[in-house]
PDB file of C-alpha atoms in Angstrom:
ATOM      1  CA  UNK C   1     120.305  92.880 110.319  1.00 63.00           C
ATOM      2  CA  UNK C   2     118.500  93.734 113.528  1.00 65.00           C
ATOM      3  CA  UNK C   3     118.987  95.446 116.862  1.00 65.00           C
ATOM      4  CA  UNK C   4     118.751  94.715 120.546  1.00 65.00           C
ATOM      5  CA  UNK C   5     117.503  97.923 122.054  1.00 71.00           C
ATOM      6  CA  UNK C   6     120.150 100.433 120.995  1.00 74.00           C
ATOM      7  CA  UNK C   7     122.852  98.223 119.499  1.00 78.00           C
ATOM      8  CA  UNK C   8     122.413  97.203 115.850  1.00 84.00           C
ATOM      9  CA  UNK C   9     123.939  93.904 114.761  1.00 80.00           C
ATOM     10  CA  UNK C  10     124.330  91.512 111.860  1.00 81.00           C
ATOM     11  CA  UNK C  11     123.493  87.875 112.578  1.00 80.00           C
ATOM     12  CA  UNK C  12     126.500  85.946 111.244  1.00 80.00           C
ATOM     13  CA  UNK C  13     125.540  82.501 112.418  1.00 75.00           C
ATOM     14  CA  UNK C  14     123.168  80.897 114.844  1.00 76.00           C
ATOM     15  CA  UNK C  15     123.424  82.950 118.050  1.00 73.00           C
ATOM     16  CA  UNK C  16     126.520  84.794 116.811  1.00 81.00           C
ATOM     17  CA  UNK C  17     125.808  88.511 116.364  1.00 83.00           C
ATOM     18  CA  UNK C  18     128.314  91.060 115.070  1.00 84.00           C
ATOM     19  CA  UNK C  19     127.563  94.324 116.858  1.00 83.00           C
ATOM     20  CA  UNK C  20     127.845  97.407 114.656  1.00 86.00           C
ATOM     21  CA  UNK C  21     129.506  99.992 116.857  1.00 86.00           C
ATOM     22  CA  UNK C  22     132.698 102.043 117.012  1.00 88.00           C
ATOM     23  CA  UNK C  23     134.732  99.022 118.139  1.00 89.00           C
ATOM     24  CA  UNK C  24     133.861  96.935 115.058  1.00 89.00           C
ATOM     25  CA  UNK C  25     133.116  99.454 112.278  1.00 90.00           C
ATOM     26  CA  UNK C  26     136.063 101.293 110.714  1.00 91.00           C
ATOM     27  CA  UNK C  27     134.156 103.225 108.044  1.00 89.00           C
ATOM     28  CA  UNK C  28     130.469 103.968 107.431  1.00 86.00           C
ATOM     29  CA  UNK C  29     129.119 105.581 104.250  1.00 88.00           C
ATOM     30  CA  UNK C  30     125.701 106.260 102.731  1.00 87.00           C
ATOM     31  CA  UNK C  31     125.641 104.903  99.193  1.00 87.00           C
ATOM     32  CA  UNK C  32     122.021 105.789  98.414  1.00 80.00           C
ATOM     33  CA  UNK C  33     118.970 107.019 100.252  1.00 73.00           C
ATOM     34  CA  UNK C  34     115.343 107.318  99.313  1.00 70.00           C
ATOM     35  CA  UNK C  35     112.278 108.666 100.997  1.00 55.00           C
ATOM     36  CA  UNK C  36     108.970 107.935  99.337  1.00 58.00           C
ATOM     37  CA  UNK C  37     105.471 108.700 100.464  1.00 55.00           C
ATOM     38  CA  UNK C  38     103.258 105.652 100.407  1.00 57.00           C
ATOM     39  CA  UNK C  39     100.733 106.623  97.715  1.00 59.00           C
ATOM     40  CA  UNK C  40      98.170 104.102  98.917  1.00 62.00           C
ATOM     41  CA  UNK C  41      98.438 105.430 102.463  1.00 60.00           C
ATOM     42  CA  UNK C  42      98.063 109.051 101.325  1.00 62.00           C
ATOM     43  CA  UNK C  43      95.038 108.231  99.160  1.00 64.00           C
ATOM     44  CA  UNK C  44      93.317 106.244 101.912  1.00 66.00           C
ATOM     45  CA  UNK C  45      93.916 108.930 104.518  1.00 63.00           C
ATOM     46  CA  UNK C  46      92.694 111.653 102.173  1.00 66.00           C
ATOM     47  CA  UNK C  47      89.529 109.727 101.237  1.00 68.00           C
ATOM     48  CA  UNK C  48      88.649 108.828 104.822  1.00 68.00           C
ATOM     49  CA  UNK C  49      89.455 112.330 106.031  1.00 66.00           C
ATOM     50  CA  UNK C  50      87.219 113.913 103.395  1.00 68.00           C
ATOM     51  CA  UNK C  51      84.366 111.505 104.156  1.00 67.00           C
ATOM     52  CA  UNK C  52      84.536 112.225 107.886  1.00 67.00           C
ATOM     53  CA  UNK C  53      85.537 115.886 108.036  1.00 67.00           C
ATOM     54  CA  UNK C  54      84.941 117.341 104.575  1.00 66.00           C
ATOM     55  CA  UNK C  55      87.615 119.360 102.745  1.00 62.00           C
ATOM     56  CA  UNK C  56      89.588 119.910 105.939  1.00 60.00           C
ATOM     57  CA  UNK C  57      89.959 116.138 106.186  1.00 60.00           C
ATOM     58  CA  UNK C  58      91.990 116.146 102.982  1.00 56.00           C
ATOM     59  CA  UNK C  59      94.835 117.532 105.077  1.00 58.00           C
ATOM     60  CA  UNK C  60      95.133 114.043 106.560  1.00 54.00           C
ATOM     61  CA  UNK C  61      96.811 112.968 103.331  1.00 55.00           C
ATOM     62  CA  UNK C  62      99.781 115.083 104.411  1.00 57.00           C
ATOM     63  CA  UNK C  63     100.370 112.778 107.359  1.00 55.00           C
ATOM     64  CA  UNK C  64     101.018 109.782 105.109  1.00 54.00           C
ATOM     65  CA  UNK C  65     103.838 107.537 106.215  1.00 57.00           C
ATOM     66  CA  UNK C  66     107.225 107.972 104.569  1.00 61.00           C
ATOM     67  CA  UNK C  67     109.187 104.875 103.625  1.00 70.00           C
ATOM     68  CA  UNK C  68     112.842 105.685 104.245  1.00 80.00           C
ATOM     69  CA  UNK C  69     115.437 103.290 102.820  1.00 85.00           C
ATOM     70  CA  UNK C  70     119.202 103.612 103.039  1.00 86.00           C
ATOM     71  CA  UNK C  71     121.857 101.609 101.278  1.00 88.00           C
ATOM     72  CA  UNK C  72     124.923 101.813 103.488  1.00 87.00           C
ATOM     73  CA  UNK C  73     128.462 100.611 102.930  1.00 89.00           C
ATOM     74  CA  UNK C  74     130.507  99.616 105.963  1.00 89.00           C
ATOM     75  CA  UNK C  75     134.107  98.539 106.373  1.00 90.00           C
ATOM     76  CA  UNK C  76     134.809  96.504 109.480  1.00 89.00           C
ATOM     77  CA  UNK C  77     138.018  96.839 111.473  1.00 90.00           C
ATOM     78  CA  UNK C  78     139.124  93.390 110.256  1.00 91.00           C
ATOM     79  CA  UNK C  79     138.923  94.615 106.614  1.00 90.00           C
ATOM     80  CA  UNK C  80     135.673  92.920 105.633  1.00 89.00           C
ATOM     81  CA  UNK C  81     133.169  95.011 103.687  1.00 89.00           C
ATOM     82  CA  UNK C  82     129.407  94.870 103.611  1.00 87.00           C
ATOM     83  CA  UNK C  83     126.537  96.680 101.920  1.00 88.00           C
ATOM     84  CA  UNK C  84     123.350  96.969 103.948  1.00 86.00           C
ATOM     85  CA  UNK C  85     119.817  97.938 102.945  1.00 87.00           C
ATOM     86  CA  UNK C  86     118.152  99.339 106.071  1.00 86.00           C
ATOM     87  CA  UNK C  87     115.124 101.400 107.040  1.00 84.00           C
ATOM     88  CA  UNK C  88     115.369 104.889 108.541  1.00 85.00           C
ATOM     89  CA  UNK C  89     115.150 103.813 112.189  1.00 85.00           C
ATOM     90  CA  UNK C  90     117.874 101.192 111.863  1.00 86.00           C
ATOM     91  CA  UNK C  91     120.049 103.618 109.883  1.00 87.00           C
ATOM     92  CA  UNK C  92     119.875 106.231 112.649  1.00 87.00           C
ATOM     93  CA  UNK C  93     120.677 103.538 115.215  1.00 88.00           C
ATOM     94  CA  UNK C  94     123.748 102.398 113.253  1.00 86.00           C
ATOM     95  CA  UNK C  95     124.926 105.989 112.755  1.00 87.00           C
ATOM     96  CA  UNK C  96     124.605 106.732 116.469  1.00 87.00           C
ATOM     97  CA  UNK C  97     126.437 103.540 117.462  1.00 85.00           C
ATOM     98  CA  UNK C  98     129.300 104.015 115.018  1.00 83.00           C
ATOM     99  CA  UNK C  99     129.939 107.686 115.800  1.00 79.00           C
ATOM    100  CA  UNK C 100     130.521 107.156 119.516  1.00 62.00           C
TER     101      UNK C 100
END
């Protein structure tokens, strides 16, 4: 699973991508989604922020990176089904390509 600019695709074989867009995807459904804050990132940012800027620096912990994961079910126009585990950026790219 990858993308070339704005078109997500599944690599089926060597140099044979299956573009995931409205012409190939019949149905697209979110099976599960999760958004977790990286605890290590929040702790590190908070510690460094406090050391450098005092109590105000603790607010840096609020900027910790979120790890978005989506499990998505797709049905292709030829009837094949697939379940994909993708990150937030790739999910939004697939959703935009399929809904055109």
